[in-house]
GROMACS .gro file of C-alpha atoms in nm:
model
  194
    1THR     CA    1   2.692   2.085   1.875
    2PRO     CA    2   2.553   1.904   1.574
    3GLY     CA    3   2.539   1.526   1.577
    4PRO     CA    4   2.707   1.289   1.334
    5SER     CA    5   2.626   1.314   0.966
    6PRO     CA    6   2.343   1.091   0.848
    7VAL     CA    7   2.443   0.778   0.661
    8PRO     CA    8   2.430   0.854   0.289
    9PRO     CA    9   2.154   0.673   0.099
   10SER     CA   10   2.247   0.363  -0.097
   11TYR     CA   11   2.086   0.325  -0.439
   12ILE     CA   12   2.103  -0.011  -0.609
   13ALA     CA   13   1.912  -0.071  -0.930
   14GLN     CA   14   2.065  -0.335  -1.151
   15PRO     CA   15   1.986  -0.446  -1.413
   16GLY     CA   16   1.621  -0.335  -1.385
   17GLU     CA   17   1.564  -0.093  -1.668
   18GLY     CA   18   1.314   0.173  -1.577
   19SER     CA   19   1.345   0.095  -1.205
   20HIS     CA   20   1.348   0.360  -0.936
   21VAL     CA   21   1.506   0.326  -0.591
   22GLU     CA   22   1.512   0.566  -0.298
   23GLY     CA   23   1.617   0.519   0.062
   24TYR     CA   24   1.888   0.297   0.208
   25ASP     CA   25   2.007  -0.053   0.113
   26ASN     CA   26   1.716  -0.129  -0.120
   27ILE     CA   27   1.774  -0.379  -0.400
   28VAL     CA   28   1.564  -0.354  -0.714
   29SER     CA   29   1.658  -0.584  -1.000
   30GLY     CA   30   1.316  -0.618  -1.163
   31TYR     CA   31   1.227  -0.416  -1.470
   32GLY     CA   32   1.003  -0.115  -1.415
   33SER     CA   33   1.000  -0.172  -1.040
   34HIS     CA   34   1.029   0.068  -0.746
   35ALA     CA   35   1.150   0.050  -0.386
   36GLU     CA   36   1.158   0.313  -0.115
   37GLY     CA   37   1.258   0.289   0.248
   38VAL     CA   38   1.520   0.061   0.402
   39ARG     CA   39   1.638  -0.290   0.302
   40ASN     CA   40   1.353  -0.374   0.064
   41TYR     CA   41   1.419  -0.644  -0.196
   42VAL     CA   42   1.237  -0.634  -0.531
   43PRO     CA   43   1.354  -0.881  -0.797
   44GLY     CA   44   1.002  -0.890  -0.948
   45ASN     CA   45   0.907  -0.693  -1.257
   46TYR     CA   46   0.668  -0.396  -1.249
   47SER     CA   47   0.639  -0.419  -0.870
   48HIS     CA   48   0.661  -0.172  -0.580
   49ALA     CA   49   0.791  -0.211  -0.223
   50GLU     CA   50   0.794   0.052   0.049
   51GLY     CA   51   0.881   0.043   0.417
   52ILE     CA   52   1.145  -0.160   0.596
   53ASN     CA   53   1.281  -0.508   0.518
   54ASN     CA   54   1.006  -0.621   0.279
   55SER     CA   55   1.058  -0.879   0.005
   56LEU     CA   56   0.855  -0.869  -0.314
   57LEU     CA   57   0.956  -1.173  -0.515
   58LYS     CA   58   0.702  -1.184  -0.800
   59ASN     CA   59   0.560  -0.956  -1.068
   60TYR     CA   60   0.289  -0.686  -1.082
   61ALA     CA   61   0.263  -0.672  -0.703
   62HIS     CA   62   0.289  -0.429  -0.412
   63VAL     CA   63   0.419  -0.467  -0.056
   64SER     CA   64   0.440  -0.207   0.221
   65GLY     CA   65   0.511  -0.201   0.591
   66TYR     CA   66   0.763  -0.399   0.794
   67ASN     CA   67   0.907  -0.748   0.731
   68ASN     CA   68   0.640  -0.861   0.484
   69ILE     CA   69   0.701  -1.126   0.218
   70SER     CA   70   0.504  -1.141  -0.104
   71ASN     CA   71   0.571  -1.440  -0.326
   72ALA     CA   72   0.268  -1.406  -0.554
   73ASP     CA   73   0.200  -1.231  -0.881
   74CYS     CA   74  -0.066  -0.958  -0.882
   75SER     CA   75  -0.080  -0.946  -0.502
   76GLU     CA   76  -0.100  -0.677  -0.232
   77THR     CA   77   0.066  -0.722   0.108
   78SER     CA   78   0.087  -0.463   0.385
   79GLY     CA   79   0.128  -0.436   0.760
   80ILE     CA   80   0.373  -0.622   0.981
   81TRP     CA   81   0.521  -0.973   0.932
   82ASN     CA   82   0.264  -1.094   0.677
   83THR     CA   83   0.330  -1.363   0.415
   84ASN     CA   84   0.139  -1.373   0.087
   85ASN     CA   85   0.173  -1.669  -0.152
   86GLY     CA   86  -0.168  -1.632  -0.317
   87TYR     CA   87  -0.206  -1.507  -0.674
   88GLY     CA   88  -0.430  -1.201  -0.676
   89SER     CA   89  -0.460  -1.204  -0.296
   90PHE     CA   90  -0.463  -0.916  -0.047
   91VAL     CA   91  -0.308  -0.963   0.299
   92THR     CA   92  -0.282  -0.690   0.562
   93SER     CA   93  -0.250  -0.625   0.935
   94PHE     CA   94  -0.037  -0.843   1.165
   95TYR     CA   95   0.132  -1.186   1.123
   96ASN     CA   96  -0.120  -1.317   0.870
   97GLU     CA   97  -0.052  -1.590   0.616
   98CYS     CA   98  -0.203  -1.654   0.273
   99SER     CA   99  -0.127  -1.974   0.083
  100TYR     CA  100  -0.416  -1.974  -0.168
  101ASN     CA  101  -0.520  -1.763  -0.465
  102HIS     CA  102  -0.783  -1.487  -0.469
  103GLN     CA  103  -0.814  -1.433  -0.093
  104THR     CA  104  -0.847  -1.125   0.128
  105ILE     CA  105  -0.703  -1.159   0.478
  106VAL     CA  106  -0.711  -0.903   0.761
  107GLY     CA  107  -0.673  -0.913   1.140
  108LYS     CA  108  -0.397  -1.102   1.317
  109TYR     CA  109  -0.262  -1.458   1.322
  110ASN     CA  110  -0.525  -1.597   1.081
  111SER     CA  111  -0.581  -1.967   1.021
  112ASN     CA  112  -0.560  -1.988   0.641
  113LYS     CA  113  -0.810  -2.221   0.472
  114SER     CA  114  -0.817  -2.329   0.108
  115ASP     CA  115  -1.193  -2.270   0.068
  116THR     CA  116  -1.217  -1.910   0.189
  117LEU     CA  117  -1.236  -1.584  -0.001
  118PHE     CA  118  -1.217  -1.363   0.310
  119GLU     CA  119  -1.069  -1.426   0.656
  120VAL     CA  120  -1.056  -1.208   0.967
  121GLY     CA  121  -0.782  -1.350   1.188
  122ASN     CA  122  -0.809  -1.330   1.566
  123GLY     CA  123  -0.537  -1.570   1.684
  124ASN     CA  124  -0.309  -1.490   1.974
  125GLY     CA  125   0.016  -1.604   1.815
  126ILE     CA  126   0.192  -1.667   2.145
  127SER     CA  127   0.398  -1.946   1.991
  128GLY     CA  128   0.459  -2.061   1.637
  129ASP     CA  129   0.205  -2.340   1.693
  130PRO     CA  130  -0.076  -2.347   1.431
  131LYS     CA  131  -0.320  -2.399   1.721
  132GLU     CA  132  -0.249  -2.036   1.816
  133ARG     CA  133  -0.401  -1.924   1.483
  134SER     CA  134  -0.776  -1.871   1.447
  135ASN     CA  135  -1.038  -1.672   1.258
  136ALA     CA  136  -1.319  -1.454   1.391
  137PHE     CA  137  -1.496  -1.464   1.053
  138GLU     CA  138  -1.468  -1.653   0.724
  139ALA     CA  139  -1.649  -1.611   0.391
  140HIS     CA  140  -1.624  -1.935   0.192
  141THR     CA  141  -1.617  -1.998  -0.183
  142ASP     CA  142  -1.953  -2.182  -0.166
  143GLY     CA  143  -2.127  -1.876  -0.020
  144ARG     CA  144  -2.123  -1.982   0.345
  145ALA     CA  145  -2.006  -1.744   0.614
  146THR     CA  146  -1.880  -1.870   0.949
  147ILE     CA  147  -1.808  -1.697   1.276
  148GLY     CA  148  -1.559  -1.816   1.531
  149ALA     CA  149  -1.738  -1.772   1.865
  150ALA     CA  150  -2.075  -1.802   2.036
  151PRO     CA  151  -2.270  -1.480   2.095
  152THR     CA  152  -2.237  -1.296   2.425
  153ASN     CA  153  -2.420  -0.967   2.356
  154ASP     CA  154  -2.765  -0.876   2.223
  155MET     CA  155  -2.632  -0.765   1.884
  156ASP     CA  156  -2.401  -1.064   1.825
  157VAL     CA  157  -2.457  -1.295   1.528
  158VAL     CA  158  -2.581  -1.645   1.611
  159ASN     CA  159  -2.437  -1.937   1.416
  160LYS     CA  160  -2.631  -2.253   1.325
  161LYS     CA  161  -2.464  -2.470   1.588
  162TYR     CA  162  -2.537  -2.223   1.866
  163PHE     CA  163  -2.898  -2.192   1.749
  164GLU     CA  164  -2.951  -2.569   1.739
  165ASP     CA  165  -2.777  -2.629   2.073
  166ASN     CA  166  -2.959  -2.353   2.261
  167LEU     CA  167  -3.305  -2.313   2.110
  168LYS     CA  168  -3.515  -2.581   2.281
  169THR     CA  169  -3.857  -2.413   2.290
  170ILE     CA  170  -4.062  -2.152   2.105
  171ASN     CA  171  -4.335  -1.980   2.305
  172GLY     CA  172  -4.293  -2.245   2.574
  173GLN     CA  173  -4.347  -2.536   2.330
  174PRO     CA  174  -4.060  -2.787   2.295
  175ILE     CA  175  -3.899  -2.828   1.956
  176HIS     CA  176  -3.858  -3.189   1.837
  177GLY     CA  177  -3.708  -3.350   1.529
  178THR     CA  178  -3.574  -3.187   1.219
  179GLY     CA  179  -3.727  -2.996   0.934
  180ASN     CA  180  -3.801  -2.639   0.842
  181LEU     CA  181  -3.863  -2.388   1.115
  182GLN     CA  182  -4.104  -2.111   1.024
  183VAL     CA  183  -4.089  -1.802   1.236
  184SER     CA  184  -4.302  -1.490   1.206
  185VAL     CA  185  -4.197  -1.165   1.364
  186ALA     CA  186  -4.462  -0.927   1.491
  187GLN     CA  187  -4.426  -0.566   1.381
  188THR     CA  188  -4.259  -0.361   1.649
  189GLY     CA  189  -4.145  -0.004   1.676
  190LEU     CA  190  -3.789  -0.125   1.620
  191PHE     CA  191  -3.816  -0.136   1.239
  192LYS     CA  192  -4.060   0.150   1.174
  193HIS     CA  193  -3.948   0.435   0.951
  194ARG     CA  194  -3.897   0.755   1.145
   0.00000   0.00000   0.00000
């Protein structure tokens, strides 16, 4: 026997002229905006939301996925439970937060910094405690790049602190003081053109 009839879609588009809504319980009140899916809220103008339970509160923006909040003009937010408050910022993946303009954030449970352009979050997010948020990689506005852990494998990147703390000798000679370190690398088969 057939099951119950599906719930009819609910279309709400008021007063947003030129708006388009499809799905169930979406609210689009912004002009020229679009929502598709279930329970998306789009009061912003010329914006687009898709997925389930997303809120797109500003203009010229896009949000997709599940339970994301975008409160920034000209922004892109996607994934699950992300919050974007940065003008012109892009946030994706899982439980990330953006509070500053012109940032790109990926990964999970990032630790948002005001001086970064790019963050790769690697927090564990067990509790709501900010200490549970961290970054595996950051690209800063001054051109620096930082990594969040010491190397463990041959191909891992070494940061300055690890280098200074662990490099005590070169060719058996102790390193003393500060200054410029000059290193020459002998040609090996590793970098030869094949």
